[in-house]
Short mmCIF file of C-alpha atoms and ligand atoms in Angstrom, two decimals:
data_model
loop_
_atom_site.label_atom_id
_atom_site.label_comp_id
_atom_site.label_asym_id
_atom_site.label_seq_id
_atom_site.Cartn_x
_atom_site.Cartn_y
_atom_site.Cartn_z
CA MET A 1 0.00 0.00 0.00
CA SER A 2 1.37 3.42 -0.89
CA LEU A 3 1.18 5.83 2.00
CA ASP A 4 1.87 8.88 -0.14
CA ASN A 5 -1.75 9.97 0.01
CA ASN A 6 -1.78 9.80 3.76
CA LYS A 7 0.93 12.29 4.62
CA ILE A 8 0.91 14.31 7.77
CA LEU A 9 2.17 17.85 7.12
CA ASN A 10 3.80 20.54 9.20
CA PHE A 11 1.77 23.67 9.89
CA ILE A 12 3.95 26.76 9.58
CA GLY A 13 2.99 30.39 8.99
CA GLY A 14 -0.64 29.42 8.48
CA GLU A 15 0.09 26.81 5.81
CA LEU A 16 0.25 23.03 5.76
CA VAL A 17 3.67 22.30 4.29
CA GLU A 18 5.92 19.35 3.51
CA PRO A 19 9.22 19.11 5.41
CA ILE A 20 11.88 21.04 3.49
CA ASN A 21 14.12 17.96 3.20
CA GLY A 22 11.19 15.93 1.81
CA ASP A 23 11.83 13.11 4.29
CA TYR A 24 9.11 11.11 6.03
CA PHE A 25 8.89 8.07 8.27
CA GLU A 26 6.06 5.65 8.88
CA ASN A 27 3.24 6.03 11.35
CA ILE A 28 2.24 2.63 12.74
CA GLU A 29 -1.20 1.67 14.02
CA PRO A 30 -0.45 -0.18 17.29
CA ALA A 31 -3.57 -2.36 17.16
CA THR A 32 -2.53 -3.85 13.81
CA GLY A 33 1.22 -3.29 13.68
CA LYS A 34 0.82 -1.79 10.19
CA ALA A 35 1.94 1.55 8.79
CA TYR A 36 -0.96 3.77 7.77
CA ALA A 37 0.47 7.28 7.38
CA LEU A 38 3.71 9.17 6.89
CA ILE A 39 5.21 11.63 9.36
CA PRO A 40 7.53 14.52 8.38
CA ASP A 41 11.09 13.95 9.53
CA SER A 42 11.54 17.69 10.12
CA ASP A 43 14.89 19.29 10.91
CA GLU A 44 16.50 22.66 11.68
CA GLN A 45 15.37 24.15 8.37
CA ASP A 46 11.70 23.61 9.19
CA LEU A 47 12.28 24.96 12.66
CA GLU A 48 13.92 28.08 11.25
CA HIS A 49 10.90 28.58 9.01
CA ALA A 50 8.57 28.21 12.01
CA VAL A 51 10.62 30.53 14.23
CA THR A 52 10.64 33.22 11.52
CA ALA A 53 6.86 32.93 11.12
CA ALA A 54 6.31 33.02 14.88
CA LYS A 55 8.55 36.06 15.36
CA GLN A 56 6.71 37.94 12.65
CA ALA A 57 3.35 37.08 14.16
CA PHE A 58 4.27 37.90 17.75
CA PRO A 59 3.71 41.69 17.92
CA GLY A 60 0.25 41.35 16.41
CA TRP A 61 -0.82 38.48 18.67
CA ARG A 62 0.63 40.11 21.77
CA ASP A 63 -1.40 43.23 21.03
CA THR A 64 -4.59 41.36 20.20
CA ALA A 65 -7.19 41.95 22.90
CA PRO A 66 -7.34 38.98 25.31
CA GLU A 67 -11.08 38.70 24.60
CA LYS A 68 -10.34 38.26 20.89
CA ARG A 69 -7.70 35.61 21.63
CA ALA A 70 -10.25 33.86 23.81
CA GLN A 71 -12.83 33.97 21.01
CA ILE A 72 -10.43 32.30 18.58
CA MET A 73 -9.55 29.60 21.10
CA ILE A 74 -13.20 28.88 21.80
CA LYS A 75 -13.84 28.63 18.07
CA LEU A 76 -11.06 26.03 17.82
CA ALA A 77 -12.66 24.08 20.67
CA GLU A 78 -15.98 24.18 18.80
CA LEU A 79 -14.36 22.98 15.59
CA ILE A 80 -12.84 20.00 17.41
CA GLU A 81 -16.14 19.22 19.11
CA ALA A 82 -17.97 19.37 15.78
CA ARG A 83 -15.59 16.65 14.53
CA MET A 84 -15.66 14.59 17.72
CA ASP A 85 -16.14 11.22 16.03
CA GLU A 86 -13.35 11.83 13.54
CA PHE A 87 -10.93 12.90 16.28
CA VAL A 88 -11.91 9.96 18.50
CA ALA A 89 -11.34 7.44 15.72
CA ALA A 90 -8.00 9.03 14.80
CA GLU A 91 -6.73 9.17 18.39
CA SER A 92 -7.64 5.55 18.99
CA ARG A 93 -6.06 4.41 15.75
CA ASP A 94 -2.85 6.35 16.34
CA ASN A 95 -2.38 5.39 19.98
CA GLY A 96 -4.06 1.99 20.40
CA LYS A 97 -6.37 3.19 23.17
CA PRO A 98 -10.02 2.14 23.10
CA GLN A 99 -12.28 4.52 21.20
CA SER A 100 -14.49 4.62 24.29
CA LEU A 101 -11.63 6.11 26.29
CA ALA A 102 -10.72 8.65 23.61
CA ALA A 103 -14.40 9.64 23.48
CA ALA A 104 -14.73 9.92 27.26
CA ILE A 105 -11.45 11.69 28.03
CA ASP A 106 -8.90 12.54 25.36
CA ILE A 107 -10.87 14.51 22.79
CA PRO A 108 -13.38 16.26 25.10
CA ARG A 109 -10.45 17.36 27.31
CA GLY A 110 -8.50 18.39 24.22
CA ALA A 111 -11.29 20.84 23.40
CA ALA A 112 -11.97 21.76 27.05
CA ASN A 113 -8.36 22.87 27.49
CA PHE A 114 -8.96 25.70 25.00
CA ARG A 115 -12.11 26.72 26.82
CA ALA A 116 -10.36 26.71 30.21
CA PHE A 117 -7.53 28.92 28.99
CA ALA A 118 -9.82 31.15 26.93
CA ARG A 119 -11.37 32.04 30.29
CA MET A 120 -7.89 32.73 31.70
CA ALA A 121 -6.94 34.97 28.75
CA ALA A 122 -9.67 37.38 29.70
CA ASP A 123 -9.35 37.07 33.50
CA PHE A 124 -5.62 36.88 34.11
CA GLY A 125 -4.10 39.94 35.77
CA GLY A 126 -1.25 40.94 38.04
CA GLU A 127 -1.17 41.80 41.72
CA ARG A 128 -1.24 45.25 43.35
CA PHE A 129 0.84 46.29 46.37
CA GLU A 130 -0.11 49.38 48.34
CA LYS A 131 2.41 50.56 50.96
CA ASP A 132 2.82 53.82 52.89
CA SER A 133 5.32 55.26 50.45
CA SER A 134 4.71 53.39 47.20
CA SER A 135 2.07 51.99 44.97
CA SER A 136 2.93 49.08 42.67
CA TYR A 137 1.25 46.81 40.21
CA VAL A 138 2.51 43.81 38.27
CA LEU A 139 2.06 43.45 34.56
CA ARG A 140 2.16 39.98 33.07
CA THR A 141 3.41 40.10 29.53
CA PRO A 142 3.85 37.25 27.05
CA ILE A 143 7.35 35.84 26.61
CA GLY A 144 7.51 35.78 22.80
CA VAL A 145 8.19 32.62 20.81
CA VAL A 146 7.73 29.54 22.98
CA SER A 147 7.65 25.83 22.36
CA THR A 148 5.70 22.85 23.65
CA ILE A 149 6.93 19.26 23.42
CA SER A 150 4.44 16.55 24.28
CA PRO A 151 4.30 12.74 24.66
CA TRP A 152 2.22 9.97 23.10
CA ASN A 153 0.09 8.70 25.96
CA LEU A 154 -2.62 11.39 25.89
CA PRO A 155 -1.77 12.89 22.52
CA LEU A 156 -4.33 15.65 21.90
CA LEU A 157 -5.05 16.21 25.59
CA LEU A 158 -1.46 17.06 26.49
CA PHE A 159 -0.71 18.79 23.19
CA THR A 160 -3.52 21.28 23.85
CA TRP A 161 -2.98 21.46 27.62
CA LYS A 162 0.44 22.96 26.92
CA MET A 163 -0.34 25.10 23.88
CA ALA A 164 -3.57 26.69 25.15
CA PRO A 165 -2.04 28.70 28.03
CA ALA A 166 0.83 29.83 25.81
CA LEU A 167 -1.61 31.16 23.21
CA ALA A 168 -3.98 32.63 25.79
CA ALA A 169 -1.10 34.60 27.31
CA GLY A 170 -0.21 36.10 23.92
CA ASN A 171 2.78 33.99 22.92
CA CYS A 172 3.41 32.50 19.50
CA VAL A 173 3.85 28.76 19.70
CA ILE A 174 5.93 26.11 17.99
CA ALA A 175 4.36 22.85 19.09
CA LYS A 176 5.99 19.45 18.66
CA PRO A 177 3.70 16.48 19.21
CA SER A 178 5.09 13.01 19.79
CA GLU A 179 6.32 11.31 16.65
CA VAL A 180 4.59 8.18 17.89
CA THR A 181 1.11 9.76 17.85
CA PRO A 182 1.05 12.86 15.62
CA MET A 183 -2.33 12.46 13.88
CA THR A 184 -4.72 14.50 16.04
CA ALA A 185 -2.15 17.31 16.35
CA TYR A 186 -2.09 17.41 12.56
CA MET A 187 -5.90 17.44 12.41
CA LEU A 188 -5.98 20.29 14.91
CA SER A 189 -3.45 22.30 12.94
CA ALA A 190 -5.63 21.97 9.85
CA LEU A 191 -8.41 23.81 11.76
CA ALA A 192 -6.29 26.70 13.03
CA ASN A 193 -6.97 29.06 10.12
CA GLU A 194 -10.71 28.47 10.25
CA ALA A 195 -10.65 29.21 13.98
CA GLY A 196 -9.10 32.56 13.17
CA PHE A 197 -5.49 32.23 14.33
CA PRO A 198 -3.35 34.70 12.35
CA PRO A 199 -0.55 32.99 10.37
CA GLY A 200 2.50 32.18 12.50
CA VAL A 201 0.74 32.34 15.87
CA LEU A 202 0.42 28.57 16.08
CA ASN A 203 2.93 26.36 14.30
CA VAL A 204 3.19 22.58 14.47
CA VAL A 205 6.39 20.78 13.50
CA HIS A 206 6.48 17.01 13.37
CA GLY A 207 9.41 14.66 13.72
CA MET A 208 11.89 12.86 15.90
CA GLY A 209 12.74 14.02 19.40
CA ALA A 210 16.46 13.68 18.88
CA LYS A 211 16.31 15.79 15.70
CA ILE A 212 13.56 18.42 15.65
CA GLY A 213 13.02 18.22 19.42
CA ALA A 214 16.70 18.83 20.13
CA ALA A 215 16.74 21.66 17.55
CA ILE A 216 13.91 23.33 19.47
CA THR A 217 15.70 23.11 22.81
CA ASN A 218 18.84 24.60 21.25
CA HIS A 219 17.23 27.43 19.30
CA PRO A 220 18.26 30.81 20.74
CA ASP A 221 15.01 32.56 19.77
CA ILE A 222 12.71 30.13 21.56
CA SER A 223 12.52 31.56 25.05
CA ALA A 224 10.48 28.97 26.94
CA ILE A 225 9.82 25.25 26.65
CA SER A 226 6.96 23.40 28.24
CA PHE A 227 7.78 19.70 28.14
CA THR A 228 5.89 16.58 29.14
CA GLY A 229 7.58 13.22 28.74
CA GLY A 230 10.14 10.89 30.26
CA THR A 231 12.57 11.95 32.98
CA ALA A 232 15.68 11.18 30.90
CA THR A 233 14.40 13.40 28.07
CA GLY A 234 13.45 16.09 30.56
CA LEU A 235 16.99 16.14 31.93
CA ALA A 236 18.44 16.42 28.41
CA ILE A 237 16.11 19.34 27.67
CA TYR A 238 16.95 21.04 30.96
CA GLN A 239 20.67 20.83 30.14
CA ALA A 240 20.27 22.02 26.56
CA ALA A 241 18.10 24.94 27.66
CA ALA A 242 20.47 26.07 30.44
CA PRO A 243 23.06 27.95 28.33
CA HIS A 244 20.23 29.99 26.78
CA LEU A 245 18.60 30.58 30.16
CA LYS A 246 15.32 29.41 28.67
CA LYS A 247 12.36 29.09 30.97
CA VAL A 248 11.58 25.39 31.32
CA SER A 249 8.59 23.51 32.69
CA LEU A 250 9.10 19.76 33.04
CA GLU A 251 6.31 17.22 33.62
CA LEU A 252 8.08 13.89 33.87
CA GLY A 253 7.68 10.26 34.87
CA GLY A 254 6.12 8.67 37.93
CA LYS A 255 6.03 5.50 40.02
CA ASN A 256 2.90 6.28 41.90
CA PRO A 257 1.68 4.58 45.07
CA THR A 258 -1.90 3.58 45.71
CA VAL A 259 -2.33 3.05 49.47
CA VAL A 260 -5.34 1.13 50.79
CA PHE A 261 -5.95 1.08 54.57
CA ASP A 262 -8.06 -1.54 56.33
CA ASP A 263 -10.84 0.99 57.01
CA ALA A 264 -11.25 1.97 53.35
CA ASP A 265 -14.55 1.60 51.52
CA PHE A 266 -13.54 -1.82 50.24
CA ASP A 267 -15.38 -2.01 46.92
CA ALA A 268 -14.56 1.57 45.96
CA ALA A 269 -10.90 0.96 46.77
CA VAL A 270 -10.66 -2.21 44.68
CA THR A 271 -12.27 -0.56 41.66
CA GLY A 272 -10.26 2.61 42.16
CA ALA A 273 -6.96 0.74 42.46
CA LYS A 274 -7.72 -1.35 39.37
CA THR A 275 -8.55 1.76 37.32
CA ALA A 276 -5.45 3.54 38.60
CA ALA A 277 -3.28 0.60 37.55
CA PHE A 278 -4.71 -0.20 34.12
CA ALA A 279 -6.39 2.90 32.64
CA ASN A 280 -5.03 3.59 29.15
CA GLN A 281 -3.14 0.26 29.37
CA GLY A 282 -1.23 1.65 32.35
CA GLN A 283 0.20 4.40 30.16
CA ILE A 284 -0.74 7.45 32.19
CA CYS A 285 1.95 9.22 34.18
CA LEU A 286 -0.50 9.19 37.11
CA CYS A 287 -1.15 5.43 37.06
CA GLY A 288 -0.79 3.68 40.40
CA SER A 289 1.75 0.95 39.66
CA ARG A 290 2.61 0.16 43.30
CA LEU A 291 -0.44 -1.02 45.21
CA PHE A 292 0.08 -1.04 48.99
CA VAL A 293 -2.67 -2.88 50.87
CA HIS A 294 -2.99 -3.18 54.64
CA GLN A 295 -2.14 -6.72 55.75
CA ASP A 296 -5.50 -7.22 57.52
CA ILE A 297 -7.42 -6.95 54.25
CA TYR A 298 -4.66 -8.08 51.87
CA ASP A 299 -5.96 -11.55 50.95
CA ARG A 300 -9.54 -10.45 50.46
CA PHE A 301 -8.43 -7.39 48.50
CA LYS A 302 -6.15 -9.45 46.27
CA GLN A 303 -8.95 -11.87 45.46
CA SER A 304 -11.42 -9.10 44.57
CA LEU A 305 -8.83 -7.29 42.50
CA LEU A 306 -7.99 -10.43 40.54
CA GLU A 307 -11.69 -11.07 39.89
CA GLN A 308 -12.03 -7.56 38.46
CA VAL A 309 -8.84 -7.84 36.42
CA ALA A 310 -10.08 -11.08 34.88
CA GLU A 311 -13.16 -9.17 33.65
CA ILE A 312 -11.19 -6.49 31.77
CA LYS A 313 -12.11 -6.84 28.11
CA ILE A 314 -9.01 -6.77 25.90
CA GLY A 315 -9.72 -6.20 22.23
CA ASP A 316 -9.78 -4.13 19.07
CA PRO A 317 -9.81 -0.48 20.18
CA GLN A 318 -12.54 0.18 17.61
CA GLN A 319 -15.01 -2.16 19.32
CA ALA A 320 -17.40 -0.45 21.68
CA ASP A 321 -17.00 -2.98 24.50
CA THR A 322 -13.18 -2.95 24.51
CA GLN A 323 -11.73 -1.68 27.79
CA HIS A 324 -8.06 -2.48 27.23
CA GLY A 325 -6.42 -1.69 23.89
CA ALA A 326 -2.91 -1.96 22.48
CA THR A 327 0.27 -0.52 23.97
CA VAL A 328 1.53 2.32 21.86
CA SER A 329 4.35 0.73 19.86
CA GLU A 330 6.29 -2.45 19.35
CA ALA A 331 9.33 -0.96 21.09
CA HIS A 332 7.24 0.04 24.09
CA MET A 333 5.56 -3.37 24.22
CA GLU A 334 8.99 -5.03 24.26
CA LYS A 335 10.11 -2.73 27.06
CA VAL A 336 7.06 -3.59 29.18
CA LEU A 337 7.44 -7.32 28.49
CA ALA A 338 11.11 -7.08 29.51
CA TYR A 339 10.02 -5.55 32.83
CA ILE A 340 7.59 -8.44 33.32
CA GLU A 341 10.51 -10.86 32.85
CA LEU A 342 12.59 -8.78 35.27
CA ALA A 343 9.81 -8.93 37.85
CA LYS A 344 9.86 -12.73 37.65
CA GLN A 345 13.65 -12.78 38.07
CA GLU A 346 13.34 -10.49 41.07
CA GLY A 347 11.15 -13.08 42.75
CA GLY A 348 7.75 -11.72 41.80
CA LYS A 349 4.81 -14.11 41.91
CA LEU A 350 2.68 -13.62 38.82
CA LEU A 351 -1.00 -13.47 39.81
CA ALA A 352 -2.56 -12.37 36.50
CA GLY A 353 -1.59 -11.67 32.89
CA GLY A 354 2.11 -11.46 32.14
CA GLN A 355 1.97 -12.03 28.39
CA ARG A 356 1.47 -10.44 25.04
CA ARG A 357 -2.12 -11.17 24.01
CA MET A 358 -2.49 -12.36 20.43
CA LEU A 359 -5.86 -11.41 18.93
CA GLN A 360 -7.56 -12.71 15.82
CA GLY A 361 -8.31 -10.98 12.50
CA ARG A 362 -7.55 -7.28 12.00
CA CYS A 363 -5.54 -7.06 15.23
CA GLN A 364 -3.56 -10.30 14.90
CA ASP A 365 -0.22 -8.42 14.84
CA GLY A 366 -1.20 -5.77 17.39
CA TYR A 367 0.80 -4.85 20.47
CA PHE A 368 -1.53 -6.04 23.22
CA ILE A 369 -0.31 -6.86 26.73
CA GLU A 370 -2.52 -8.48 29.34
CA PRO A 371 -3.27 -6.58 32.56
CA THR A 372 -0.57 -7.98 34.81
CA VAL A 373 -0.49 -8.33 38.60
CA PHE A 374 2.53 -9.33 40.69
CA GLU A 375 3.04 -9.83 44.39
CA ASN A 376 6.00 -10.73 46.55
CA LEU A 377 8.34 -8.11 45.12
CA PRO A 378 10.43 -6.21 47.69
CA SER A 379 9.73 -2.49 47.72
CA GLY A 380 13.34 -1.65 46.79
CA CYS A 381 13.62 -3.90 43.71
CA ARG A 382 13.84 -2.42 40.21
CA THR A 383 10.30 -3.44 39.30
CA ASN A 384 9.05 -1.38 42.23
CA GLN A 385 11.39 1.55 41.69
CA GLU A 386 11.51 2.17 37.93
CA GLU A 387 8.73 3.51 35.73
CA ILE A 388 7.35 0.71 33.54
CA PHE A 389 4.52 2.74 32.00
CA GLY A 390 2.44 -0.28 31.07
CA PRO A 391 -0.31 -2.54 32.45
CA VAL A 392 1.75 -3.92 35.32
CA VAL A 393 0.93 -3.49 39.00
CA SER A 394 2.77 -4.76 42.05
CA LEU A 395 0.82 -5.67 45.20
CA ILE A 396 2.64 -4.97 48.47
CA PRO A 397 1.26 -5.60 51.98
CA PHE A 398 1.95 -3.19 54.85
CA SER A 399 1.27 -3.10 58.57
CA SER A 400 1.57 0.55 59.67
CA GLU A 401 1.31 4.11 58.42
CA GLN A 402 5.01 4.64 59.03
CA GLU A 403 6.01 1.56 57.07
CA VAL A 404 3.85 2.41 54.06
CA LEU A 405 5.06 6.01 54.03
CA GLU A 406 8.66 4.89 53.89
CA MET A 407 7.94 2.53 51.01
CA ALA A 408 5.72 5.03 49.17
CA ASN A 409 8.45 7.68 49.34
CA SER A 410 11.31 5.33 48.45
CA THR A 411 11.42 5.92 44.67
CA PRO A 412 13.17 8.76 42.83
CA TYR A 413 9.74 9.94 41.63
CA GLY A 414 7.03 12.04 43.26
CA LEU A 415 4.16 12.70 40.90
CA ALA A 416 0.87 11.40 42.29
CA ALA A 417 -0.52 9.22 45.07
CA SER A 418 -3.92 7.80 45.86
CA VAL A 419 -4.88 7.06 49.48
CA TRP A 420 -7.95 5.07 50.50
CA THR A 421 -9.17 5.43 54.09
CA GLN A 422 -12.28 6.67 55.89
CA ASP A 423 -10.21 8.25 58.66
CA GLN A 424 -9.95 11.95 57.75
CA ASP A 425 -7.06 12.57 60.16
CA ARG A 426 -5.04 9.75 58.71
CA ALA A 427 -5.80 10.97 55.19
CA ALA A 428 -4.52 14.43 56.13
CA ARG A 429 -1.35 12.97 57.72
CA MET A 430 -0.64 10.87 54.63
CA ALA A 431 -1.29 13.80 52.28
CA GLU A 432 1.21 15.88 54.20
CA GLN A 433 3.93 13.25 54.33
CA ILE A 434 3.77 11.60 50.92
CA ASP A 435 6.34 13.14 48.57
CA SER A 436 4.19 13.82 45.54
CA GLY A 437 2.76 16.81 43.75
CA ILE A 438 -0.78 15.43 43.87
CA VAL A 439 -2.49 13.30 46.52
CA TRP A 440 -5.95 11.92 45.86
CA ILE A 441 -8.03 10.81 48.85
CA ASN A 442 -10.54 8.06 48.09
CA CYS A 443 -10.32 8.72 44.37
CA TRP A 444 -7.87 8.69 41.51
CA ASN A 445 -7.31 11.14 38.67
CA LEU A 446 -10.09 13.48 39.76
CA ARG A 447 -8.91 16.67 38.08
CA ASP A 448 -9.83 20.28 38.70
CA LEU A 449 -7.98 22.11 35.93
CA ASP A 450 -7.48 25.18 38.13
CA THR A 451 -5.36 23.26 40.67
CA PRO A 452 -1.56 23.00 40.39
CA PHE A 453 -0.44 19.85 38.57
CA GLY A 454 3.10 18.51 38.57
CA GLY A 455 5.69 16.46 40.32
CA MET A 456 8.36 16.50 43.01
CA LYS A 457 11.80 14.89 42.83
CA LYS A 458 12.48 13.33 39.41
CA SER A 459 8.85 13.77 38.38
CA GLY A 460 9.33 17.32 37.32
CA LEU A 461 9.92 20.98 37.76
CA GLY A 462 7.17 23.55 37.90
CA ARG A 463 3.42 23.16 37.85
CA GLU A 464 0.69 23.24 35.26
CA GLY A 465 -2.99 24.11 35.82
CA THR A 466 -4.77 27.23 34.68
CA TRP A 467 -3.06 29.69 37.04
CA ASP A 468 0.36 28.07 37.09
CA ALA A 469 0.56 27.63 33.33
CA MET A 470 -0.42 31.25 32.75
CA HIS A 471 2.34 32.25 35.15
CA PHE A 472 4.81 30.08 33.29
CA PHE A 473 3.97 31.57 29.91
CA THR A 474 4.19 35.20 31.05
CA GLN A 475 6.89 37.43 32.45
CA GLN A 476 6.27 39.76 35.32
CA LYS A 477 6.97 43.45 35.15
CA THR A 478 6.67 45.50 38.33
CA VAL A 479 5.58 49.11 37.93
CA THR A 480 6.07 51.33 40.99
CA SER A 481 5.32 54.97 41.70
CA PRO A 482 5.67 57.03 44.90
CA LYS A 483 2.69 58.00 47.00
P1 LIG B 501 9.67 10.93 25.67
O1 LIG B 501 10.44 11.67 26.69
O2 LIG B 501 10.32 9.84 24.93
O3 LIG B 501 9.12 11.93 24.53
C1 LIG B 501 8.33 13.05 24.85
C2 LIG B 501 8.52 14.09 23.76
O4 LIG B 501 9.86 14.54 23.80
C3 LIG B 501 8.27 13.57 22.35
O5 LIG B 501 7.61 14.57 21.60
C4 LIG B 501 9.68 13.35 21.84
O6 LIG B 501 9.79 13.45 20.44
C5 LIG B 501 10.42 14.50 22.51
N1 LIG B 501 11.88 14.30 22.64
C6 LIG B 501 12.56 13.13 22.76
N2 LIG B 501 13.88 13.36 22.86
C7 LIG B 501 14.04 14.71 22.83
C8 LIG B 501 15.17 15.57 22.91
N3 LIG B 501 16.41 15.10 23.05
N4 LIG B 501 14.96 16.89 22.86
C9 LIG B 501 13.72 17.40 22.75
N5 LIG B 501 12.61 16.63 22.64
C10 LIG B 501 12.77 15.30 22.69
O7 LIG B 501 8.35 10.44 26.41
P2 LIG B 501 7.21 9.50 25.84
O8 LIG B 501 7.76 8.11 25.74
O9 LIG B 501 6.60 10.14 24.65
O10 LIG B 501 6.13 9.59 27.01
C11 LIG B 501 6.13 8.76 28.13
C12 LIG B 501 6.71 9.48 29.33
O11 LIG B 501 6.01 10.70 29.55
C13 LIG B 501 6.56 8.70 30.61
O12 LIG B 501 7.76 8.78 31.33
C14 LIG B 501 5.45 9.42 31.36
O13 LIG B 501 5.48 9.28 32.75
C15 LIG B 501 5.70 10.81 30.93
N6 LIG B 501 4.49 11.63 31.10
C16 LIG B 501 4.46 12.54 32.12
C17 LIG B 501 3.32 13.30 32.33
C18 LIG B 501 3.25 14.31 33.44
O14 LIG B 501 2.34 15.14 33.41
N7 LIG B 501 4.15 14.31 34.40
C19 LIG B 501 2.21 13.13 31.51
C20 LIG B 501 2.28 12.18 30.49
C21 LIG B 501 3.43 11.44 30.29
#
């Protein structure tokens, strides 16, 4: 099959354009293992083109009334919503996630991000300080040309989550989606002109992280980078950005604990822990991959969990009843399977799953991995310390608050935690002492977009969320006069 008619294009200066070098690489559908589109292998030349367009557009966009910027962003949200089915099908095909999940979360949130930041564009203002001898106010001005670099696990959701605040604040954006899942970013870029974005305000360049991504981090005229992805990549970006003194926001990996006490609402905790472990095939930075259960309820909890895991329907992401789709790529599947082997070597007892699942028909070559549960792995072993980012959870019993806190805090990461207990005082103690940027009590992944979002330790630097992201994408200017 020739893929020439299914080419993804860059979006630069208001036009969909081929990469200047004419090079492409294949886009693989994870559920089938087959190439179905071509992705531009962009390089410095394309970036230069995008930077020039963004610099030209900046004065006009900066001076555009915030209400007008908001209007354009809302129009883009509407255009996505009007094509909901198309976007859902594309996201599922590109990523391997069930269409039902893309329809429930990815695409609605992709549009909602523009609405949330459209509100901020109009509302965002600086502080005032009144003292005996002086009167000051703070202006928040856009930075200029900024870049966003996003991962493959929630492709449109994270792509827009990063770009929307940058645009709302009056910056011109060069956005780089993941090369593993570029399709919905491309579809969005094709709507930008209709939404009313002036040419050059929003640019999308596709390609490899090590090539176009690295070019972005090294470009002297890109003044801020908002990155979401792996910790190793985040460190490389941080280092590359340092000599330019670029502003950097880093949302990185996690190894999140789910902690279930013996007084928890049992059924809610089992369902919550299962969802936290396996949502999106375990490929959410917030997934709870270490499941600590109080020893007094451990056996009963394990049994209930395994019953629920056995019910998870693995299948073609296009089928309405599929709950568990394909992992995103062959390379990622191999990485997850290697961790499953490692867990066995480290003494783990396999309780469920543990294998690639071979399906019939259209998906016979797809990258499916069974929801996998281990127990008996010491808290300090690699399986329990390193981010696997797949459908693998490790069950660990504990006897006291102190013990579980030590284990929960023992990894290099600190992104999210989920604590299940009906004792409000204990919940508050745990929330205070767990080293993570987000602690959910009796829930998981319940998001209020206004709240700060981000990680401690090797999980990141800085916070996102409506207020924090607007802060990141603006500079402060203090204006003082005497009284
Ligand atoms: P990744 O780090 O491999 O890639 C992320 C992005 O960075 C991609 O667009 C990639 O092309 C680009 N990139 C790669 N090398 C680069 C370089 N040298 N310079 C500039 N850009 C480069 O991550 P991934 O595999 O796409 O995503 C999975 C990771 O993302 C996991 O670790 C997960 O925990 C993390 N993640 C974190 C959050 C969060 O909010 N903290 C959210 C989602 C995913």
